[in-house]
PDB file of C-alpha atoms in Angstrom:
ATOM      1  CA  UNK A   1      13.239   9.438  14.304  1.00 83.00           C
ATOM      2  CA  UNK A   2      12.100   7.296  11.313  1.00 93.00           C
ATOM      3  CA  UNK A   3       8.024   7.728  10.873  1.00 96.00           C
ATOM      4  CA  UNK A   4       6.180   4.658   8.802  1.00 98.00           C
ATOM      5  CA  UNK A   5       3.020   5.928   7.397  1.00 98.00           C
ATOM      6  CA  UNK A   6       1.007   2.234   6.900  1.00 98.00           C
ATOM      7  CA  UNK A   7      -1.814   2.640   4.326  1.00 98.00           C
ATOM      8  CA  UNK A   8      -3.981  -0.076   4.384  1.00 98.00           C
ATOM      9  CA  UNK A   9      -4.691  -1.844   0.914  1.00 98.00           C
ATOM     10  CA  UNK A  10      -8.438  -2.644  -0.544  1.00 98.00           C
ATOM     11  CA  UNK A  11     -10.834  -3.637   1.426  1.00 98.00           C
ATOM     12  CA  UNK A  12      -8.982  -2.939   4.530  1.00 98.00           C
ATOM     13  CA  UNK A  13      -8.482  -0.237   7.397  1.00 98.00           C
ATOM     14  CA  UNK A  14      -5.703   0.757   9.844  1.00 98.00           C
ATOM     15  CA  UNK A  15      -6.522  -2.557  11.794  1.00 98.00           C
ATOM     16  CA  UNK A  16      -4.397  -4.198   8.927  1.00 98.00           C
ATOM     17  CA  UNK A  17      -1.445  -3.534  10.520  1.00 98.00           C
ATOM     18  CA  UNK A  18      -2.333  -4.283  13.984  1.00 98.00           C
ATOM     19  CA  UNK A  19       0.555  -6.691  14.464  1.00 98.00           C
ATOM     20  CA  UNK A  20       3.574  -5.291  12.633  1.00 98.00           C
ATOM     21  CA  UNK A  21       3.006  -1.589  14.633  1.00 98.00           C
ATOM     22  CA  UNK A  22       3.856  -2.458  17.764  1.00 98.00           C
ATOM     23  CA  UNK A  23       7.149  -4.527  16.668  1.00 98.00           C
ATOM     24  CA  UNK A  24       7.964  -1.294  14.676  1.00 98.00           C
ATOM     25  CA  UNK A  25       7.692   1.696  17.740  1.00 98.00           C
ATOM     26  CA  UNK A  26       9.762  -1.321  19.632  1.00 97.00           C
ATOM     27  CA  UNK A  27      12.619  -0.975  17.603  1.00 96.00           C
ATOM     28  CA  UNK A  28      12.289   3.347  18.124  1.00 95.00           C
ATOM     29  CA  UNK A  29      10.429   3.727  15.095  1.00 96.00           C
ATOM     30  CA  UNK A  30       7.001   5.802  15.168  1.00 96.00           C
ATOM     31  CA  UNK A  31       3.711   4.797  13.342  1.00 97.00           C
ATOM     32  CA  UNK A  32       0.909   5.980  11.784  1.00 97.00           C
ATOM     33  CA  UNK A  33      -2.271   3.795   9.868  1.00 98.00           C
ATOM     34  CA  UNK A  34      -4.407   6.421   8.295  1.00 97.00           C
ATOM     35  CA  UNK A  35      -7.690   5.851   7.780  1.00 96.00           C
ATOM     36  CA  UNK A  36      -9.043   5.855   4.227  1.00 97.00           C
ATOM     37  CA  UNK A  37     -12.784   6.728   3.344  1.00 96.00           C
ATOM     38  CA  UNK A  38     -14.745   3.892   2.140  1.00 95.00           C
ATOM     39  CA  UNK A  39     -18.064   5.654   1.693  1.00 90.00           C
ATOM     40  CA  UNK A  40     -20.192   6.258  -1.186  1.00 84.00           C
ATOM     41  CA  UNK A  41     -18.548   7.103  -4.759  1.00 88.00           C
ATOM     42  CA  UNK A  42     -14.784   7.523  -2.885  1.00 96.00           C
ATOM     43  CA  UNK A  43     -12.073   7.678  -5.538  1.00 98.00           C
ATOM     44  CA  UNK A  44      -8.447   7.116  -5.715  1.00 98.00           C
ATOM     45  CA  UNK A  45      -7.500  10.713  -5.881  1.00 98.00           C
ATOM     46  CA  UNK A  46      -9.472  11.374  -2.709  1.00 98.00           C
ATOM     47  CA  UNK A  47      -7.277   9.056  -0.808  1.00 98.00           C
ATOM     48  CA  UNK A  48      -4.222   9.860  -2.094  1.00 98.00           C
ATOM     49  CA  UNK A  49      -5.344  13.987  -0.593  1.00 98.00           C
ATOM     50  CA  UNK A  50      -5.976  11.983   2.568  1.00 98.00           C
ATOM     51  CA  UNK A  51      -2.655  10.392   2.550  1.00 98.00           C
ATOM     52  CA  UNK A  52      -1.063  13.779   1.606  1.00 98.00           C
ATOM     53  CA  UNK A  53      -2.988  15.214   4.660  1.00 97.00           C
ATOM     54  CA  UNK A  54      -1.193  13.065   7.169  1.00 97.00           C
ATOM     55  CA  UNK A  55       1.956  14.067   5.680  1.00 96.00           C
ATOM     56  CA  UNK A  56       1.252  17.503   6.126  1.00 95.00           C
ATOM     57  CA  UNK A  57       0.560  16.918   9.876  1.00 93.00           C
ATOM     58  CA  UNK A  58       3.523  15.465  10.098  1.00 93.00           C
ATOM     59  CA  UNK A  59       5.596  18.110   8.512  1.00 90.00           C
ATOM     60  CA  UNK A  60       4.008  20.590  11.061  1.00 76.00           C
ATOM     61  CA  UNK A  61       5.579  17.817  13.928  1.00 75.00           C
ATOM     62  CA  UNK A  62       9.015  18.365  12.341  1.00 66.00           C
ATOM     63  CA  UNK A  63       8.785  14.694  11.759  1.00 66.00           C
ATOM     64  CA  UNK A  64      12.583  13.429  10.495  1.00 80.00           C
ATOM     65  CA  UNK A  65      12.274  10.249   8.024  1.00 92.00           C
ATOM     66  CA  UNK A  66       9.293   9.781   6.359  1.00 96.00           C
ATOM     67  CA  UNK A  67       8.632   6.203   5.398  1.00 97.00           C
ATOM     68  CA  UNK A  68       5.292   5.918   2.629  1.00 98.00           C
ATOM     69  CA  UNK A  69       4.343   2.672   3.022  1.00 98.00           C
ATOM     70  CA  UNK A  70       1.289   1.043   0.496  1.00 98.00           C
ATOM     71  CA  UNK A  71       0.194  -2.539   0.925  1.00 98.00           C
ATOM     72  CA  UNK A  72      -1.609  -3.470  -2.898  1.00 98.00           C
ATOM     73  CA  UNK A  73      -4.064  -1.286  -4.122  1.00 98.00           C
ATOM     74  CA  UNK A  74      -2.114   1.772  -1.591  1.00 98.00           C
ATOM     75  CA  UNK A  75       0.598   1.440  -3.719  1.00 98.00           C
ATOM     76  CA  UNK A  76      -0.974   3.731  -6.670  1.00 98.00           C
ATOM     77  CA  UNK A  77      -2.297   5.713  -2.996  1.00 98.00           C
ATOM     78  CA  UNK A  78       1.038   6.265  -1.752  1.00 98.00           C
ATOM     79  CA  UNK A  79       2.663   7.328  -5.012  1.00 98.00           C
ATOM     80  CA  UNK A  80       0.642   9.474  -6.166  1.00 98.00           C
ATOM     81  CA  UNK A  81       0.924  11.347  -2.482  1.00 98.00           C
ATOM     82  CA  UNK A  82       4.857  11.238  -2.363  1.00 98.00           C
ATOM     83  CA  UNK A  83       4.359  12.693  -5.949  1.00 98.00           C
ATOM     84  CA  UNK A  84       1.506  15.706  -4.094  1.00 98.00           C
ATOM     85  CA  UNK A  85       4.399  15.994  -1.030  1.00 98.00           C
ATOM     86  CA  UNK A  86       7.780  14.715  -2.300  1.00 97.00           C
ATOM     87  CA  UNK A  87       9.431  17.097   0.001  1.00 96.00           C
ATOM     88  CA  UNK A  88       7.792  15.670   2.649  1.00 96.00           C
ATOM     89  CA  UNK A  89       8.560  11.741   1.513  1.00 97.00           C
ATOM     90  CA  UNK A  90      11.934   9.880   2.672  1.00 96.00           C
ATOM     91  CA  UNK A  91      11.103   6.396   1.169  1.00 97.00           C
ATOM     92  CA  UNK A  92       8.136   5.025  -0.528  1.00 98.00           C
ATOM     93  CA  UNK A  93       7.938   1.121  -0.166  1.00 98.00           C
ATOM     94  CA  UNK A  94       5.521  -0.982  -1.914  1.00 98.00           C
ATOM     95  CA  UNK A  95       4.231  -4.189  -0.100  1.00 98.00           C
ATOM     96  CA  UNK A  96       2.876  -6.728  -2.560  1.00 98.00           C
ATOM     97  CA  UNK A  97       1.825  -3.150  -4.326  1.00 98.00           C
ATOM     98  CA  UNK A  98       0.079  -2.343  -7.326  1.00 98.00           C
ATOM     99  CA  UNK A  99       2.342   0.104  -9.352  1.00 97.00           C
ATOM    100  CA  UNK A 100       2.397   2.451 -12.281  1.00 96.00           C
ATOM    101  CA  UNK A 101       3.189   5.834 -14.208  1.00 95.00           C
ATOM    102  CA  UNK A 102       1.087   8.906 -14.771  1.00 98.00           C
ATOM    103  CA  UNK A 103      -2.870   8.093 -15.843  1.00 97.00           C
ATOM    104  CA  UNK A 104      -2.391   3.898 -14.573  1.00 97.00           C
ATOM    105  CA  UNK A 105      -5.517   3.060 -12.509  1.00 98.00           C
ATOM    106  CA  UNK A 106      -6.035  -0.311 -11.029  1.00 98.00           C
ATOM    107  CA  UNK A 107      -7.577  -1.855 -13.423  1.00 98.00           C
ATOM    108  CA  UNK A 108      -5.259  -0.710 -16.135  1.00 98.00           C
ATOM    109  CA  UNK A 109      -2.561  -3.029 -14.427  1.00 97.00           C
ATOM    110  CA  UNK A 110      -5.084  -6.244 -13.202  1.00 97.00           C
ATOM    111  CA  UNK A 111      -5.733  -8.897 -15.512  1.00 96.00           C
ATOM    112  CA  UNK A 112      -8.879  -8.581 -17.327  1.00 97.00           C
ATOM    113  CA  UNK A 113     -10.107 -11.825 -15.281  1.00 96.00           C
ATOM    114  CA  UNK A 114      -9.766  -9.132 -12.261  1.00 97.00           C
ATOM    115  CA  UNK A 115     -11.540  -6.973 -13.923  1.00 98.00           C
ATOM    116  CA  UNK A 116     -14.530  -8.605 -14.993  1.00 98.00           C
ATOM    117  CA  UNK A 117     -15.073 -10.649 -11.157  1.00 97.00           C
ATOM    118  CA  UNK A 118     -14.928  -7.245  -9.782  1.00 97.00           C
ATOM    119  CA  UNK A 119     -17.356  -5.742 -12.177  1.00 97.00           C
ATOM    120  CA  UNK A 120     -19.475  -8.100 -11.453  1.00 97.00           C
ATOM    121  CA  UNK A 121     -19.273  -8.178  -8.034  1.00 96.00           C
ATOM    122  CA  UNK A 122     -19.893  -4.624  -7.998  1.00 96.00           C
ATOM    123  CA  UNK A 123     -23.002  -5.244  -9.847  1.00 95.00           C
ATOM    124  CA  UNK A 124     -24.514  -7.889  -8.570  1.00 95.00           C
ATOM    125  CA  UNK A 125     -24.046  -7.105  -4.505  1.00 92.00           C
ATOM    126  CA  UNK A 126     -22.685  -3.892  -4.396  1.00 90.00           C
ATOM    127  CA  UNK A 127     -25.437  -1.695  -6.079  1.00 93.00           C
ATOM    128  CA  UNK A 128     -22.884  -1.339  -9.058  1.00 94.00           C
ATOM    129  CA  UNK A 129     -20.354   1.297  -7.113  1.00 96.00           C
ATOM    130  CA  UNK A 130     -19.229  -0.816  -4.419  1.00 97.00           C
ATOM    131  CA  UNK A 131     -17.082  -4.436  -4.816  1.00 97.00           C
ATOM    132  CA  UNK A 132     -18.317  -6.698  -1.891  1.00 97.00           C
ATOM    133  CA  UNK A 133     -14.692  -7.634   0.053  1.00 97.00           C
ATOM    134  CA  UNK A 134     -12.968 -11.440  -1.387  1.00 97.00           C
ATOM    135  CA  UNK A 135     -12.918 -14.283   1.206  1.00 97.00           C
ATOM    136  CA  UNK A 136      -9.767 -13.913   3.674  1.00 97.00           C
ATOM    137  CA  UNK A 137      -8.853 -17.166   1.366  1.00 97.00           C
ATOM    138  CA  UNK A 138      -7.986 -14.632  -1.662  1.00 96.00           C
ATOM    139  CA  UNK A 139      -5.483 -12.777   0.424  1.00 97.00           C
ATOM    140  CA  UNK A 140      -3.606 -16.160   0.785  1.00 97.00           C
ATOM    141  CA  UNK A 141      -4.854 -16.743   4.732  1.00 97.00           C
ATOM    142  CA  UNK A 142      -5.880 -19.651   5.527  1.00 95.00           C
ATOM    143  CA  UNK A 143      -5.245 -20.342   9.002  1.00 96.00           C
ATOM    144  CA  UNK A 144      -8.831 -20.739  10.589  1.00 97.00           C
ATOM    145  CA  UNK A 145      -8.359 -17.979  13.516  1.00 97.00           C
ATOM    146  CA  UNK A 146      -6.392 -15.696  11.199  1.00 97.00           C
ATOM    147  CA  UNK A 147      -9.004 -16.040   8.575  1.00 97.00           C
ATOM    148  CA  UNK A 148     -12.243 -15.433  11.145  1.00 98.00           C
ATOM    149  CA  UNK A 149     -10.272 -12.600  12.332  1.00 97.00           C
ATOM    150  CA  UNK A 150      -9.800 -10.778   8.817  1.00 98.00           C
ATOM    151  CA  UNK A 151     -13.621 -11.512   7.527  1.00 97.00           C
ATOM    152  CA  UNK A 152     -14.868  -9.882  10.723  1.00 97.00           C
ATOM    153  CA  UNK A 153     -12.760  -6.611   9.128  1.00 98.00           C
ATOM    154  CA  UNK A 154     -13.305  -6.636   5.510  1.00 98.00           C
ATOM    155  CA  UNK A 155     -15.107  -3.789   4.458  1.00 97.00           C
ATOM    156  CA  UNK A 156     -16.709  -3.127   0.610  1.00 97.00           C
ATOM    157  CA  UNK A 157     -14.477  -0.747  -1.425  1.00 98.00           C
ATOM    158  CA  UNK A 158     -15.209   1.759  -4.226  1.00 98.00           C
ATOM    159  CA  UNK A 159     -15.492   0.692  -7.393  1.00 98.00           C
ATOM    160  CA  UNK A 160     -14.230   4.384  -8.324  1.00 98.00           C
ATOM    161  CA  UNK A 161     -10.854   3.228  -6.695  1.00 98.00           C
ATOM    162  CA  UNK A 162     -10.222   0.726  -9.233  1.00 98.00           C
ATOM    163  CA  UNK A 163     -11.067   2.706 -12.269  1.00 98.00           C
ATOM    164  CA  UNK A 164      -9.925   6.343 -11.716  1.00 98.00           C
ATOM    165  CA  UNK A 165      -6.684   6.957 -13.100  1.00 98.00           C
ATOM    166  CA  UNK A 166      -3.303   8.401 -11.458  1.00 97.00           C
ATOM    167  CA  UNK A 167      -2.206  11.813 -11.608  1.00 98.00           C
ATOM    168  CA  UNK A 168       1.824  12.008 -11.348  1.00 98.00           C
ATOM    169  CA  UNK A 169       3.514  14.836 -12.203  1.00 98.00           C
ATOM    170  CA  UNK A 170       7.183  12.717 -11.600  1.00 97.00           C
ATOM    171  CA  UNK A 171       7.854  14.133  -8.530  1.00 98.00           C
ATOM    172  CA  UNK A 172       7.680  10.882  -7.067  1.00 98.00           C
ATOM    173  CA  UNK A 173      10.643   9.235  -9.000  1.00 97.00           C
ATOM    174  CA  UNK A 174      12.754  10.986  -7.912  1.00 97.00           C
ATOM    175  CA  UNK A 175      12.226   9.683  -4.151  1.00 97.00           C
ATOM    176  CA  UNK A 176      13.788   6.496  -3.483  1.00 96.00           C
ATOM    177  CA  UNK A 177      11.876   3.782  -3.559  1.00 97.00           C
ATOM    178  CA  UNK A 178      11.911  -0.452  -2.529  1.00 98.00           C
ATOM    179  CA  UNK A 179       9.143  -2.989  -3.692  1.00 98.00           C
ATOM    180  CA  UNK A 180       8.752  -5.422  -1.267  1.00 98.00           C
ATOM    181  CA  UNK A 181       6.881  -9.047  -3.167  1.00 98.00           C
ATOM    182  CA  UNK A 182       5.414 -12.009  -1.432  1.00 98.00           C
ATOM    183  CA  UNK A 183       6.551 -15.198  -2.679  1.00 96.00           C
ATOM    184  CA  UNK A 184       4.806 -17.614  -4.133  1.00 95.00           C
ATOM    185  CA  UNK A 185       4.039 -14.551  -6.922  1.00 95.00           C
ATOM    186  CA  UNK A 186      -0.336 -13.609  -7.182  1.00 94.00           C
ATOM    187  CA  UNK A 187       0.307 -10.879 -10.022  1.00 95.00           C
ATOM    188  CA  UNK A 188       3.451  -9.544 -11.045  1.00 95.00           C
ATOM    189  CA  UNK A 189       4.739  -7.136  -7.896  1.00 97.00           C
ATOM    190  CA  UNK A 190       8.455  -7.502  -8.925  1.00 96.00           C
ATOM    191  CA  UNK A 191       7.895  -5.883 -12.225  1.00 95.00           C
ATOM    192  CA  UNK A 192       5.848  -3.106 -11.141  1.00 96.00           C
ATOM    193  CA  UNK A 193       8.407  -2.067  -9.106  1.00 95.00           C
ATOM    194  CA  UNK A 194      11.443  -3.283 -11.559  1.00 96.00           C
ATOM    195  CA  UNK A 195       9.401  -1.196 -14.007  1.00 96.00           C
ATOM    196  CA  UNK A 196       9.857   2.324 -11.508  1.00 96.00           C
ATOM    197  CA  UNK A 197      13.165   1.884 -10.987  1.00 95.00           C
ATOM    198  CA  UNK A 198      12.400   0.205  -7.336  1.00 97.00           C
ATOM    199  CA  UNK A 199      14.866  -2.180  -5.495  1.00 95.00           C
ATOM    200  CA  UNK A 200      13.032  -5.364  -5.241  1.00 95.00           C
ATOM    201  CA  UNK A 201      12.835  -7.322  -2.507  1.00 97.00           C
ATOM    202  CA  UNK A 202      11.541 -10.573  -2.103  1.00 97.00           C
ATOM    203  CA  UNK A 203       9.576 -12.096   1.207  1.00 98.00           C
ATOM    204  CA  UNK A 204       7.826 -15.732   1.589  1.00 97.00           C
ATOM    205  CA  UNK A 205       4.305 -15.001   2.614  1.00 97.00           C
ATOM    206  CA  UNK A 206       0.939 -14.459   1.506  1.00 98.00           C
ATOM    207  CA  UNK A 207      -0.630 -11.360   0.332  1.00 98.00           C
ATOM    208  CA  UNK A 208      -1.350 -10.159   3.186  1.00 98.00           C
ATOM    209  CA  UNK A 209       2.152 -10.820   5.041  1.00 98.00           C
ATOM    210  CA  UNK A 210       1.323  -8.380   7.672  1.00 98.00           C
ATOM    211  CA  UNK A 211      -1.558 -10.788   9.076  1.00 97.00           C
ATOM    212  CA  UNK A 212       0.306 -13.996   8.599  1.00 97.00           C
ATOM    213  CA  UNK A 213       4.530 -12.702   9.226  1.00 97.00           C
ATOM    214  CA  UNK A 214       4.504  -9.740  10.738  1.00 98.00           C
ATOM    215  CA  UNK A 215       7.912 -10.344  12.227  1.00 98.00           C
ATOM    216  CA  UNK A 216       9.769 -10.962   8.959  1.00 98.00           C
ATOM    217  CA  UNK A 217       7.834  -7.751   7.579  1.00 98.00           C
ATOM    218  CA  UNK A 218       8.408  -5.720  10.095  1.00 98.00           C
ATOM    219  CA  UNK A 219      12.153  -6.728  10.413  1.00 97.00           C
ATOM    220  CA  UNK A 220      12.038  -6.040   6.637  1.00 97.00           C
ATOM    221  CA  UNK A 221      10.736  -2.426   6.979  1.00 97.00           C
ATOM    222  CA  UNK A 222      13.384  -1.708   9.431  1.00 97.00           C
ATOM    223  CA  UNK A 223      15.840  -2.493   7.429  1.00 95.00           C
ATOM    224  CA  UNK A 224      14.913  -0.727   4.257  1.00 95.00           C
ATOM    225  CA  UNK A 225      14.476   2.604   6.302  1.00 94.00           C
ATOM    226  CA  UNK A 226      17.913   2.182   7.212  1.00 89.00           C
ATOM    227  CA  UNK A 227      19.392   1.668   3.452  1.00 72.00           C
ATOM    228  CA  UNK A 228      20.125   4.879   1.663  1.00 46.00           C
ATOM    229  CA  UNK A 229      21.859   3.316  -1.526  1.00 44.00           C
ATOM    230  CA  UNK A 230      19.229   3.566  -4.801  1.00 40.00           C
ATOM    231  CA  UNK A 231      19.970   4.363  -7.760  1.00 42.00           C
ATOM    232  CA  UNK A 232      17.070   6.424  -7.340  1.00 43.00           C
ATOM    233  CA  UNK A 233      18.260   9.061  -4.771  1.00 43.00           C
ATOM    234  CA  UNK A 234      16.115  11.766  -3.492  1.00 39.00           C
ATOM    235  CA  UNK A 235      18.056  15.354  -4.052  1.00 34.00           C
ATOM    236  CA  UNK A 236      19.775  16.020  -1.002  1.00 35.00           C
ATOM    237  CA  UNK A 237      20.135  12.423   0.368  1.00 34.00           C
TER     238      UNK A 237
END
């Protein structure tokens, strides 16, 4: 049985992918959305642990395929997991994912325009360790009902998440991995994961694909758990 661990990107909880679970455990597949802390000074190493966590639960379920899946910021969250549990880690698949090697935070990879509006969010409404979440507009949703649905969600996230850097040891390269980008482009998802050694794969949607095309994402994750030809093959596969 393939399992697809969802991990939510900034600003967001398990509720992101509300609408492409379901259409995933219909096709036989199993889910899980962890939950990632959002409280106080939270960092990016503490969420990769958290991520790690769930994989460790899973192990002790004698879970078969393991599918890592990171939706933007969770893409430095799910790597640097795989790289804490690569024995436990089928796949990792980037959605619209921010990417890098060993000691690459967030901002490291963002535009310094990114930087600087999230600095200063941070410090003007979120007591200078919290960024206040972007309108649903900056995720690429505008449909009215889509977009009241997605502010009512939106949650501040750590600053700290941004700014600490990733710890990789290279485990994780050696565990195949896809990129899937949204099309029209926001920042450069194709090279991040040209950059790893990733297949990319293109989709037409916003940022947040999952809210807007759930179908074509979900059909899209189905299909990648199925492919076992990378030139970046796990040992043993």
């Amino acid at each position: 049985m393939t399992v697809f661990v969802l991990v939510p990107g900034a600003w967001h909880g398990p509720w992101a992918w509300d609408r492409v679970t379901p259409l995933l455990q219909q096709a036989g597949a199993h889910t899980v959305t962890p939950a990632l802390t959002l409280d106080g000074d939270t960092g990016l190493h503490r969420h990769a642990d958290e991520v790690a966590a769930v994989l460790d639960a899973l192990a002790d379920r004698s879970a078969d395929d393991v599918v890592l899946v990171g939706h933007s910021y969770a893409g430095l969250v799910v790597r640097q997991a795989a790289d804490l549990r690569p024995h436990l880690v089928t796949q990792v698949v980037l959605v619209d994912g921010w990417a890098g090697g060993d000691g690459s935070s967030l901002f490291d990879l963002t535009p310094d325009s990114f930087v600087t509006a999230m600095r200063t969010a941070a410090e003007a409404r979120g007591g200078g360790t919290t960024v206040p979440a972007p309108p649903p507009g900056a995720y690429g949703i505008t449909d009215p009902a889509d977009a009241a649905w997605l502010a009512d969600r939106l949650t501040p996230q750590p600053l700290r998440t941004f700014t600490e850097p990733t710890r990789l040891t290279g485990a994780v390269d050696k565990i195949p991995g896809t990129g899937i980008y949204c099309r029209p482009l926001t920042y450069p998802f194709n090279r991040f994961a040209d950059e790893l050694g990733y297949r990319s794969i293109p989709l037409d949607g916003p940022h947040n694909v999952m809210l807007s095309d759930p179908e074509a994402l979900a059909r899209l994750l189905l299909q990648v758990a199925d492919h076992r030809d990378y030139g970046n093959e796990k040992p043993g596969h």
